[in-house]
């Protein structure tokens, strides 16, 4: 073999040797247009290359996305369930009432007058009078002790004014309760918010649990994506070394892996959205049936569009960050010492 | 082009790779660096490629101090250098064309321009009809020529080669050296690390001789 003689390229074509300044220094400052073109071309090539590599291993790529999707859907699913329970708790809270028990001696007219007086108060949205007879009748129906109650010599239940407050604010409710308790002929004013407080405490605990779980699973996701990208890096070690030696910047080396991480995240985010939508829909049928038995029209929320997009965006970011961390570690190993 | 002033390289384990090396290389020069295994040839090339930094002295490449060059500047420096490895370092999942195109893709040239320049580089090493093949389809000599085409496709100011004929028979080795001389005639400074003294003697170029990291000879190969 002998090397083919080719005419030397025109000076303007020389990328390296003739791009020297007059003082002999190598001109290592590429112009803006070259940089921009290189950047765009590199992004296009990196994206296509990453897509090709993922498509070349469809099963492996799918399972990596699925693992990430499951890890993502757990905290997101719990958060959505908590949202639904909070919504339910909120509606119950709004229905919180103060029960104003009158003296047994208070007459029907006195009860009605008291109801009107209470209804006129600023903090009160509604007041309802339940006479002693109505109370007994209702109790007989609900308790199933109708026969036994009929045997009693006299009605033991007092008349009650059910007060619905305008706002659920613990301090204001307590002030209202005290005002109601001091009214004439009132034996007791009872505000039972304990169950609301308990529910609120449980929900807060749930939120903390979801937050902790999210942190742990985000860490796990970063490890999963980091490890996956690390394997890709190991498989392309020679390529990275060659790219670095022919002048590839860290950004150039990093780019295809970042796209790969982001694509894994995108796949995982979409899968997680689908898993959640299907899972919540499946659960909702049972919840609606159960709520119906309690006379409620409560139903699960599903995955709101905004939350779905946040989930996908978060997953893409996690994939990107995981890939960044994995590549950064490798690039440090290749730095000159 | 290259200036070594008392350049030393001492590793963290105490091993001395190079010992106060001083020499200069002019632009457009063709020279060999020779010596036994462990003499410091590869260390010298690694310093020129900024894969390692000198621990003493001053190393200038086209006016740029490689002892103090920032990590961010290194890729731009390397774009002015072509490098040929003994084991070719080709990417076996890419075609010959894509292997040679790599430095141009990094430079961000357009696809048509890349195709034209890769064609020219492959023609220069007589592999223009192998562009679509993969490295595994080529002989060792052809693989080495692909490596050379990749090293010169962006027309670097300096071409470094580390034992480029180490795995080749004498006929192929002479052909490869002919390619290097052609490239040198185009104005590229060529520095080849080799321990093949017979081959170096035939070429009659300047030769630096290293022994245990010290420069013990600098003159034309006899």
Short mmCIF file of N, CA, C and O in Angstrom, two decimals, chain A residues 57 62 85 88 105-106 118 132 135 156 162 165 185 204 219 223 230 294 304-305 311 336:
data_model
loop_
_atom_site.label_atom_id
_atom_site.label_comp_id
_atom_site.label_asym_id
_atom_site.label_seq_id
_atom_site.Cartn_x
_atom_site.Cartn_y
_atom_site.Cartn_z
N UNK A 57 -32.32 -2.13 23.41
CA UNK A 57 -32.56 -3.04 24.54
C UNK A 57 -33.96 -2.76 25.09
O UNK A 57 -34.09 -2.23 26.21
N UNK A 62 -37.44 -1.12 29.36
CA UNK A 62 -38.80 -1.11 29.91
C UNK A 62 -38.78 -1.45 31.41
O UNK A 62 -39.44 -0.78 32.21
N UNK A 85 -58.71 11.82 51.40
CA UNK A 85 -59.17 11.71 52.79
C UNK A 85 -59.29 13.09 53.42
O UNK A 85 -60.24 13.37 54.16
N UNK A 88 -62.40 14.59 52.35
CA UNK A 88 -63.51 14.01 53.09
C UNK A 88 -63.57 14.59 54.50
O UNK A 88 -64.61 15.00 55.00
N UNK A 105 -86.65 21.34 82.07
CA UNK A 105 -87.87 22.10 82.37
C UNK A 105 -88.21 23.11 81.26
O UNK A 105 -89.31 23.64 81.22
N UNK A 106 -87.26 23.38 80.35
CA UNK A 106 -87.48 24.42 79.33
C UNK A 106 -88.60 24.01 78.39
O UNK A 106 -88.66 22.86 77.93
N UNK A 118 -80.16 32.44 68.93
CA UNK A 118 -78.84 31.90 68.52
C UNK A 118 -78.61 32.13 67.02
O UNK A 118 -77.52 32.51 66.59
N UNK A 132 -87.94 17.78 72.66
CA UNK A 132 -87.69 16.57 73.44
C UNK A 132 -88.35 15.38 72.76
O UNK A 132 -87.78 14.28 72.68
N UNK A 135 -86.45 14.38 69.61
CA UNK A 135 -85.20 13.73 70.01
C UNK A 135 -85.44 12.28 70.39
O UNK A 135 -84.70 11.37 70.01
N UNK A 156 -86.41 11.13 78.97
CA UNK A 156 -85.20 11.61 79.65
C UNK A 156 -84.40 12.59 78.81
O UNK A 156 -83.42 13.17 79.28
N UNK A 162 -79.34 22.68 67.56
CA UNK A 162 -78.11 22.31 66.82
C UNK A 162 -77.61 23.55 66.09
O UNK A 162 -78.29 24.11 65.24
N UNK A 165 -71.79 26.51 62.93
CA UNK A 165 -71.01 27.75 62.91
C UNK A 165 -70.66 28.18 61.48
O UNK A 165 -70.67 27.37 60.56
N UNK A 185 -81.47 28.97 80.63
CA UNK A 185 -82.13 27.68 80.36
C UNK A 185 -81.25 26.68 79.60
O UNK A 185 -81.73 25.63 79.17
N UNK A 204 -51.81 14.43 59.29
CA UNK A 204 -50.47 15.04 59.38
C UNK A 204 -49.40 13.96 59.45
O UNK A 204 -48.34 14.06 58.81
N UNK A 219 -34.21 8.94 46.69
CA UNK A 219 -32.82 8.47 46.83
C UNK A 219 -32.64 7.14 46.09
O UNK A 219 -31.66 6.94 45.36
N UNK A 223 -30.30 6.23 42.86
CA UNK A 223 -29.37 5.10 42.82
C UNK A 223 -29.65 4.20 41.63
O UNK A 223 -28.74 3.74 40.94
N UNK A 230 -24.33 4.16 35.04
CA UNK A 230 -22.95 3.69 35.28
C UNK A 230 -22.64 2.49 34.40
O UNK A 230 -21.54 2.38 33.84
N UNK A 294 -72.59 4.24 53.64
CA UNK A 294 -72.68 5.24 54.69
C UNK A 294 -73.45 6.48 54.21
O UNK A 294 -73.39 7.54 54.82
N UNK A 304 -55.06 14.16 39.01
CA UNK A 304 -55.31 15.43 38.32
C UNK A 304 -54.23 15.69 37.26
O UNK A 304 -53.07 15.26 37.43
N UNK A 305 -54.60 16.39 36.20
CA UNK A 305 -53.70 16.63 35.07
C UNK A 305 -52.40 17.31 35.53
O UNK A 305 -51.30 16.91 35.14
N UNK A 311 -45.58 14.89 37.97
CA UNK A 311 -44.97 13.57 38.16
C UNK A 311 -43.97 13.28 37.03
O UNK A 311 -42.83 12.87 37.28
N UNK A 336 -6.96 15.02 34.41
CA UNK A 336 -5.50 14.88 34.50
C UNK A 336 -5.01 15.08 35.92
O UNK A 336 -5.57 15.87 36.67
#
